[in-house]
mmCIF file of C-alpha atoms in Angstrom:
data_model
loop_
_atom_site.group_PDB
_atom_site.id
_atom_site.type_symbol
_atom_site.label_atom_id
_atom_site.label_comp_id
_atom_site.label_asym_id
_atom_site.label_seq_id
_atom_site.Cartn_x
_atom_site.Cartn_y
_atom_site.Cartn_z
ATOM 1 C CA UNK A 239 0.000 0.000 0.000
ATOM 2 C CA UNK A 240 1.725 3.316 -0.594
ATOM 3 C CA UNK A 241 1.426 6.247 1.573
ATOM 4 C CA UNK A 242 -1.055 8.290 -0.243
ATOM 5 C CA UNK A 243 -3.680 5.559 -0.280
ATOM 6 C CA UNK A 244 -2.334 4.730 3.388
ATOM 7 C CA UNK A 245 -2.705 8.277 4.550
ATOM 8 C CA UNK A 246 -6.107 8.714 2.707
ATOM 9 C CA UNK A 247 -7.546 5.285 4.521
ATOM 10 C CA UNK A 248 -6.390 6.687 7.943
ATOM 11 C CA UNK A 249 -7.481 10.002 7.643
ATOM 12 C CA UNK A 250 -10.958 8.379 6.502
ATOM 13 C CA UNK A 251 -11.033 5.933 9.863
ATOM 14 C CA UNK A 252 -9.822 9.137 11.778
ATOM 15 C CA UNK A 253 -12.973 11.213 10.707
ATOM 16 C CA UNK A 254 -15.389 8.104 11.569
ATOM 17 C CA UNK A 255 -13.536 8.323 14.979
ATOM 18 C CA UNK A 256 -14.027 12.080 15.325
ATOM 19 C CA UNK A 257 -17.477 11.925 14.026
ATOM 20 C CA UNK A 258 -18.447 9.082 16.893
ATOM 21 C CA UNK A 259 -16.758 10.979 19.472
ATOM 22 C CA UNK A 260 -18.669 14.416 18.477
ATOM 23 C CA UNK A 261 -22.237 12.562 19.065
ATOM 24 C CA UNK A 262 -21.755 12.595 22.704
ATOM 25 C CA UNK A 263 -19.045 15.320 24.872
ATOM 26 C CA UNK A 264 -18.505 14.455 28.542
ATOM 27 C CA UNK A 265 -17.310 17.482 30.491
ATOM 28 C CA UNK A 266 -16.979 16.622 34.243
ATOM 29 C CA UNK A 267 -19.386 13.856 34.018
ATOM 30 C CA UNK A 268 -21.748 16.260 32.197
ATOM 31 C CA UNK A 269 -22.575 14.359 29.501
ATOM 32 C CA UNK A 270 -25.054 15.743 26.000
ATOM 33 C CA UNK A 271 -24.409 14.945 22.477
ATOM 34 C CA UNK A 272 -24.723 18.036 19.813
ATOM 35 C CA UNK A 273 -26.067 15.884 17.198
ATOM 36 C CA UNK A 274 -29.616 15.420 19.094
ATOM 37 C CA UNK A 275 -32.596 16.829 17.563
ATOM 38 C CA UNK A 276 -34.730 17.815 19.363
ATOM 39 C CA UNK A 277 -36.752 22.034 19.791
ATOM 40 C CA UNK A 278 -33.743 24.011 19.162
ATOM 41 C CA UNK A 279 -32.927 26.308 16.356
ATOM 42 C CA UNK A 280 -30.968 23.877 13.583
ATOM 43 C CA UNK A 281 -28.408 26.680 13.396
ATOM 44 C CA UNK A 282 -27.699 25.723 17.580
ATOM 45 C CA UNK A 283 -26.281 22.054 18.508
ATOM 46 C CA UNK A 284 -27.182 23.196 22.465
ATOM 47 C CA UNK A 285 -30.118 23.639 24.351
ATOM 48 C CA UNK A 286 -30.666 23.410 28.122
ATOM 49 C CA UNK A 287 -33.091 25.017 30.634
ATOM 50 C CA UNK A 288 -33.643 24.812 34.162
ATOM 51 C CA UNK A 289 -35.381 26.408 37.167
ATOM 52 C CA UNK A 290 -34.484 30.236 39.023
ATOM 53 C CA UNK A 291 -35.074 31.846 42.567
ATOM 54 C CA UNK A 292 -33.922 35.319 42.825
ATOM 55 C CA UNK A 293 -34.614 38.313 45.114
ATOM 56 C CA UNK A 294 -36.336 41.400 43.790
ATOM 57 C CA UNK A 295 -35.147 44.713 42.762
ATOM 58 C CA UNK A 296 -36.849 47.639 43.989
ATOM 59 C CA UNK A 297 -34.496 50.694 42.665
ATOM 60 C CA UNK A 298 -31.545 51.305 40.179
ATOM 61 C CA UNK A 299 -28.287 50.177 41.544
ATOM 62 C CA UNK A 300 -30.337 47.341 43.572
ATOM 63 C CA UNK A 301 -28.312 44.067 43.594
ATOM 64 C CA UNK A 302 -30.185 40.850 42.724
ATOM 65 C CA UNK A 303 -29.023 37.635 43.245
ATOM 66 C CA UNK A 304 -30.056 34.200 42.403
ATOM 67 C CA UNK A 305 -29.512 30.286 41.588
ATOM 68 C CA UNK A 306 -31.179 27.360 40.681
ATOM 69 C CA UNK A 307 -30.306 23.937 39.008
ATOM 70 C CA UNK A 308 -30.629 22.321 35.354
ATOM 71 C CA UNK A 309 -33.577 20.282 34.308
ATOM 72 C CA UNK A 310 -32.823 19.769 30.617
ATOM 73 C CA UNK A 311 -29.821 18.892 28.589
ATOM 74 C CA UNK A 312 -30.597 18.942 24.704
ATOM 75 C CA UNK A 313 -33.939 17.526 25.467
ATOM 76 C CA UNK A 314 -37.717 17.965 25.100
ATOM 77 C CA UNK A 315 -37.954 16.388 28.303
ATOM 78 C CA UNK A 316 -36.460 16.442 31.697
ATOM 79 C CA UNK A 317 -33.507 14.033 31.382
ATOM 80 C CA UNK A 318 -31.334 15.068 34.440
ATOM 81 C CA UNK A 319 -30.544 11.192 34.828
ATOM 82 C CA UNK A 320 -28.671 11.208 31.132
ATOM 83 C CA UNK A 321 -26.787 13.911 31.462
ATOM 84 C CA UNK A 322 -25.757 14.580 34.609
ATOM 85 C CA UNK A 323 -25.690 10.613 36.123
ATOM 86 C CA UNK A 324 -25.051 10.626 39.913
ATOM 87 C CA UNK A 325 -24.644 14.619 39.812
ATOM 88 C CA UNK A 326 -26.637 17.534 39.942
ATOM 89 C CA UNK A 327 -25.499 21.073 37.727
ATOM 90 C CA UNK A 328 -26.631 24.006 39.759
ATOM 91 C CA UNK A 329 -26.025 27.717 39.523
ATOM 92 C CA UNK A 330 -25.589 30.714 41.376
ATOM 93 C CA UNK A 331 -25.446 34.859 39.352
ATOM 94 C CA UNK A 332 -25.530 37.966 40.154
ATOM 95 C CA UNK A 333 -26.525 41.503 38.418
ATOM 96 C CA UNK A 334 -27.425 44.839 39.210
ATOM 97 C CA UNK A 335 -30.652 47.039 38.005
ATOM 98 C CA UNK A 336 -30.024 49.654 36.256
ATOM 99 C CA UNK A 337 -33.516 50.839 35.879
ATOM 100 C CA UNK A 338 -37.006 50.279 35.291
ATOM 101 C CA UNK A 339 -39.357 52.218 32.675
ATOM 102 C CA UNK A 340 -42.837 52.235 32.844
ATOM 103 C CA UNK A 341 -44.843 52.032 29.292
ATOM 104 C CA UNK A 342 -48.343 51.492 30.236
ATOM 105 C CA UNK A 343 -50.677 50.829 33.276
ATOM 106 C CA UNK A 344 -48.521 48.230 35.524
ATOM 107 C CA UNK A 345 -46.026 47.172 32.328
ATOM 108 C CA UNK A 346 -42.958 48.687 31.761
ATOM 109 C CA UNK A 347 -39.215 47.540 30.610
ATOM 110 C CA UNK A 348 -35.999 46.696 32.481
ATOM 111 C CA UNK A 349 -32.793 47.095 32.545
ATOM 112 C CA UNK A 350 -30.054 45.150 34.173
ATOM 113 C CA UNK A 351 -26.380 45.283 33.956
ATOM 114 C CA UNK A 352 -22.808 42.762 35.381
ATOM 115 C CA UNK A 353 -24.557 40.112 34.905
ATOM 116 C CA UNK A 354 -22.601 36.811 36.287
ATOM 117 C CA UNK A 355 -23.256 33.302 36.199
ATOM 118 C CA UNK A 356 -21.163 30.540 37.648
ATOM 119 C CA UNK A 357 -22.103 26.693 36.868
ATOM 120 C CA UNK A 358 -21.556 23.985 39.499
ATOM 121 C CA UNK A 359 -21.216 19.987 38.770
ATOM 122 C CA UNK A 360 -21.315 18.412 41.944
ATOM 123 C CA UNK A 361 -21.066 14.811 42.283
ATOM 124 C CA UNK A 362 -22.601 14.693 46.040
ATOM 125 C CA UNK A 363 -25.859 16.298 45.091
ATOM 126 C CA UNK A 364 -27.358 17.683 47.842
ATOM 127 C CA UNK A 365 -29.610 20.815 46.315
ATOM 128 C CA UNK A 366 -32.203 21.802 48.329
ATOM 129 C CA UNK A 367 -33.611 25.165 46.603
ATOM 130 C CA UNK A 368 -31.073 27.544 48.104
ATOM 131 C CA UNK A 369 -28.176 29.567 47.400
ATOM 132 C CA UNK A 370 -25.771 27.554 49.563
ATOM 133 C CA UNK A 371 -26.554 24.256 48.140
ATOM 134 C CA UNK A 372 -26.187 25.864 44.640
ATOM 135 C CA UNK A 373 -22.486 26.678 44.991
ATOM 136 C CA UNK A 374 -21.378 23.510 45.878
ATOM 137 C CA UNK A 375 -19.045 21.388 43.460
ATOM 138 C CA UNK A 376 -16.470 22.021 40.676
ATOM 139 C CA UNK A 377 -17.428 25.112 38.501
ATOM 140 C CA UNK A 378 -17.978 23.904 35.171
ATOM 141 C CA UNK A 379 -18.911 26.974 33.180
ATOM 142 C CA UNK A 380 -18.196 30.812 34.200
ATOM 143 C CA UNK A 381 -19.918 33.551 31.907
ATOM 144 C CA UNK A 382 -20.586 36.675 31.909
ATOM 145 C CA UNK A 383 -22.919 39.019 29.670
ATOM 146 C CA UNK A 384 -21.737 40.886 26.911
ATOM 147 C CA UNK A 385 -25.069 42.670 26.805
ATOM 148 C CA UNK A 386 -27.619 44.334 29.561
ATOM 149 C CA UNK A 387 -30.123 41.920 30.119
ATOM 150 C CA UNK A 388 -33.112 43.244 29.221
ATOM 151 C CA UNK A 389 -36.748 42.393 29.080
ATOM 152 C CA UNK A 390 -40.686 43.551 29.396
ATOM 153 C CA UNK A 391 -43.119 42.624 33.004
ATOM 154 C CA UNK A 392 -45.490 43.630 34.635
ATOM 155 C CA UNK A 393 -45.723 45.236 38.563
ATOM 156 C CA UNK A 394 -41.912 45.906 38.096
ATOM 157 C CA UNK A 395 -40.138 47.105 41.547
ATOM 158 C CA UNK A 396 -43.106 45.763 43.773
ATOM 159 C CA UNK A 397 -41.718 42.329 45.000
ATOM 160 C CA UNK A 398 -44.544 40.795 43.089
ATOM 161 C CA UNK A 399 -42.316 41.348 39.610
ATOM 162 C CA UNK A 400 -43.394 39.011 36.246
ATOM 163 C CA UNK A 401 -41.776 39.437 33.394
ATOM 164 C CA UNK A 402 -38.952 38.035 30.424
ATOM 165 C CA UNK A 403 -35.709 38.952 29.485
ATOM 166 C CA UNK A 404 -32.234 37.648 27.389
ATOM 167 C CA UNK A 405 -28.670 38.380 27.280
ATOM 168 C CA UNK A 406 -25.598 37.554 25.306
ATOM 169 C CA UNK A 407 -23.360 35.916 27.370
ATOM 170 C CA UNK A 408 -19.340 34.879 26.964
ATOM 171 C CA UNK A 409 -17.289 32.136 28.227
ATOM 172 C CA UNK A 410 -14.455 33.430 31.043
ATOM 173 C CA UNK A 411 -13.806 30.489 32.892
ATOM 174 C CA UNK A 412 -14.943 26.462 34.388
ATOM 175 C CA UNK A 413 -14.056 23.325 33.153
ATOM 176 C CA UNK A 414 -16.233 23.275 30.074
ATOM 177 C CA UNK A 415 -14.941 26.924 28.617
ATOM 178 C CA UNK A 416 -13.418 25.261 25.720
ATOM 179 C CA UNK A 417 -16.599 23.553 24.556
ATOM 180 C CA UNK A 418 -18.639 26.523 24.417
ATOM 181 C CA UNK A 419 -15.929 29.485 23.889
ATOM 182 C CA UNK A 420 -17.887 29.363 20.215
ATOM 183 C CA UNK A 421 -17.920 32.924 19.701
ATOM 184 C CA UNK A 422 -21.164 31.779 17.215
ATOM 185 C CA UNK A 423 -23.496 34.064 18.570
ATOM 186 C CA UNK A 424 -24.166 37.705 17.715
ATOM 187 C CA UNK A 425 -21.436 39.864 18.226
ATOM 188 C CA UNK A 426 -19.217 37.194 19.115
ATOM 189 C CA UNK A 427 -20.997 36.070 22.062
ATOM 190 C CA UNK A 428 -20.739 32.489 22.949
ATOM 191 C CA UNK A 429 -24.533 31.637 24.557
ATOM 192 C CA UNK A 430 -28.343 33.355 25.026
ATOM 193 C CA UNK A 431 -30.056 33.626 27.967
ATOM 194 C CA UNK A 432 -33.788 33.679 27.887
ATOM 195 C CA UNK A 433 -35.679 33.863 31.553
ATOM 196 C CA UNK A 434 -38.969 34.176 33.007
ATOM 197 C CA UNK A 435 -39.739 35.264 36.680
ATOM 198 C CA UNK A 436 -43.045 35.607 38.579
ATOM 199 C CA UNK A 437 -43.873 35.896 42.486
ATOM 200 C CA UNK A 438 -44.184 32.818 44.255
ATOM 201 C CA UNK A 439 -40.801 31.124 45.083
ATOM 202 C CA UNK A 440 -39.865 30.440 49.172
ATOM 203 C CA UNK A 441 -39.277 33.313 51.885
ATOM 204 C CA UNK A 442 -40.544 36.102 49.692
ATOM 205 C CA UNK A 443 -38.105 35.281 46.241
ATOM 206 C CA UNK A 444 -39.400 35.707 42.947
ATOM 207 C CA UNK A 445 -39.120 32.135 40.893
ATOM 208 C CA UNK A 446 -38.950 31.717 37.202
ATOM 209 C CA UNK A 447 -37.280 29.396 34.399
ATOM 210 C CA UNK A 448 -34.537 29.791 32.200
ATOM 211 C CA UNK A 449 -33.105 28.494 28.489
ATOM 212 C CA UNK A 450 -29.203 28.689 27.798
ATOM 213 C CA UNK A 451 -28.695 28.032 24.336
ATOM 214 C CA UNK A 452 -26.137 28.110 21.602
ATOM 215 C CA UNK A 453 -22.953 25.593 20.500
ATOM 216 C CA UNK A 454 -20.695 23.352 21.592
ATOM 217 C CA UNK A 455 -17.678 22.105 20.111
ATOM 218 C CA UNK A 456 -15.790 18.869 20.203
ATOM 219 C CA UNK A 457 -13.435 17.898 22.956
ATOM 220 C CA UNK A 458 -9.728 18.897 21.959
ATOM 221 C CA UNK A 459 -9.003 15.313 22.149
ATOM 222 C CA UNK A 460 -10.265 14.720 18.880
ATOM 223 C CA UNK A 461 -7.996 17.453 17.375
ATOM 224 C CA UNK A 462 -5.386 15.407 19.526
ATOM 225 C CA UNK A 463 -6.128 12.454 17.708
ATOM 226 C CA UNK A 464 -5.590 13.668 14.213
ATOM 227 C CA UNK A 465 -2.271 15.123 14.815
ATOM 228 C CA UNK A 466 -0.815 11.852 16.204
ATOM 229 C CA UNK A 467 -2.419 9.825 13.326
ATOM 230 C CA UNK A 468 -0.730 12.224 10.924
ATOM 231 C CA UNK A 469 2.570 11.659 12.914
ATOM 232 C CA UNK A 470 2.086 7.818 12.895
ATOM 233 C CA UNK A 471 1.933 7.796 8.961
ATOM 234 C CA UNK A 472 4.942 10.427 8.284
ATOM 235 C CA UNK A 473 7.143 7.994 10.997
ATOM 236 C CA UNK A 474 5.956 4.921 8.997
ATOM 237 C CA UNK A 475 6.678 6.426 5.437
ATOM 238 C CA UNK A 476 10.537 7.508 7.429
ATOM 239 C CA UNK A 477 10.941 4.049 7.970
ATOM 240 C CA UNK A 478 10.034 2.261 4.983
ATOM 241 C CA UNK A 479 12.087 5.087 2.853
#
């Protein structure tokens, strides 16, 4: 066999090898594979979505801070026992309000700036619906918001606050930073928030629901793995020449 149809058969078994790996990333013993389809944008290999608790905001310059824990890994469904088996990924942010504009009646916009979010695998899960418990573990995934998050509710700055709002988020730190540093979003931005919050969550906190959506990218091993196959066929050719 000589080394061009060598190298061509290799690089051929190498891409299978990639391609298998792609369909499913473990990160920490986070596990989700980008080839699912499932109620995402095609454009998006990543969609997950979870539950919030978060304190209310009554004035600009008001600090709110929150966490809560993932339900939903590329899924329609809540499939916490796929990818995340004998763990729990929780969450804990921060951000500050910069202001809140009424429109009509009890509606109005907000405005909120510095947002943070830190992402917690932890392998003793112990979550019980607080900040605390939320903050346990290895951090995973650090981000932070390239854009004010900003949104539209109703009864804004009353502690009884419902209402949506999205940001454009970036990749600083955790873990799984090189899986999602994707800069595929607008403006370079790696992921989108989306969130929902209403009255109704314990000892006076607003509660609400989240998506986190965008791309991930294979595991550097992969890249790994094509440099040393190239290296395996140029030492082979060495030696036979």
């Amino acid at each position: 066999m000589n080394f061009k149809k060598g190298l061509a058969i290799g690089l051929a078994a190498l891409g299978l090898s990639m391609s298998a790996q792609a369909a499913e990333i473990n990160v920490g013993g986070v596990v989700w594979d980008p080839d699912s389809v499932n109620s995402f944008p095609a454009a998006e290999d990543f969609f997950s979505s979870g539950n919030i608790f978060e304190n209310a905001a009554f004035q600009s310059g008001d600090i709110v801070n929150g966490f809560g824990i993932f339900d939903q890994f590329n899924s329609d469904v809540n499939n916490v026992n796929s990818f995340c088996p004998g763990c729990e990924l929780t969450f804990t942010f921060s951000m500050e309000l910069v202001d809140f504009n009424p429109i009509a009646g009890n509606m109005g916009t907000f405005e909120f700036k510095n947002l943070a979010i830190d992402i917690f695998v932890d392998h003793n899960p112990n979550y019980v619906g607080t900040q605390a418990t939320a903050s346990e573990g290895t951090l995973w995934l650090s981000l932070l918001a390239d854009t004010n998050l900003t949104g539209i509710g109703t009864n804004l700055g009353t502690g009884s606050d419902t209402g949506t709002g999205s940001a454009n988020l970036s990749v600083v730190g955790g873990i799984a930073a090189s899986n999602f540093d994707t800069n595929g979003e607008a403006g370079g931005s790696d992921l989108v928030l989306s969130s929902s919050f209403q009255p109704g969550g314990p000892n006076g906190l607003l509660k609400g629901g989240f998506e986190l959506t965008g791309n991930s990218i294979p595991e550097p091993t992969s890249i790994a793995l094509l440099g040393l196959g190239l290296l395996g066929f140029a030492a082979a050719r060495k030696r036979k020449a």
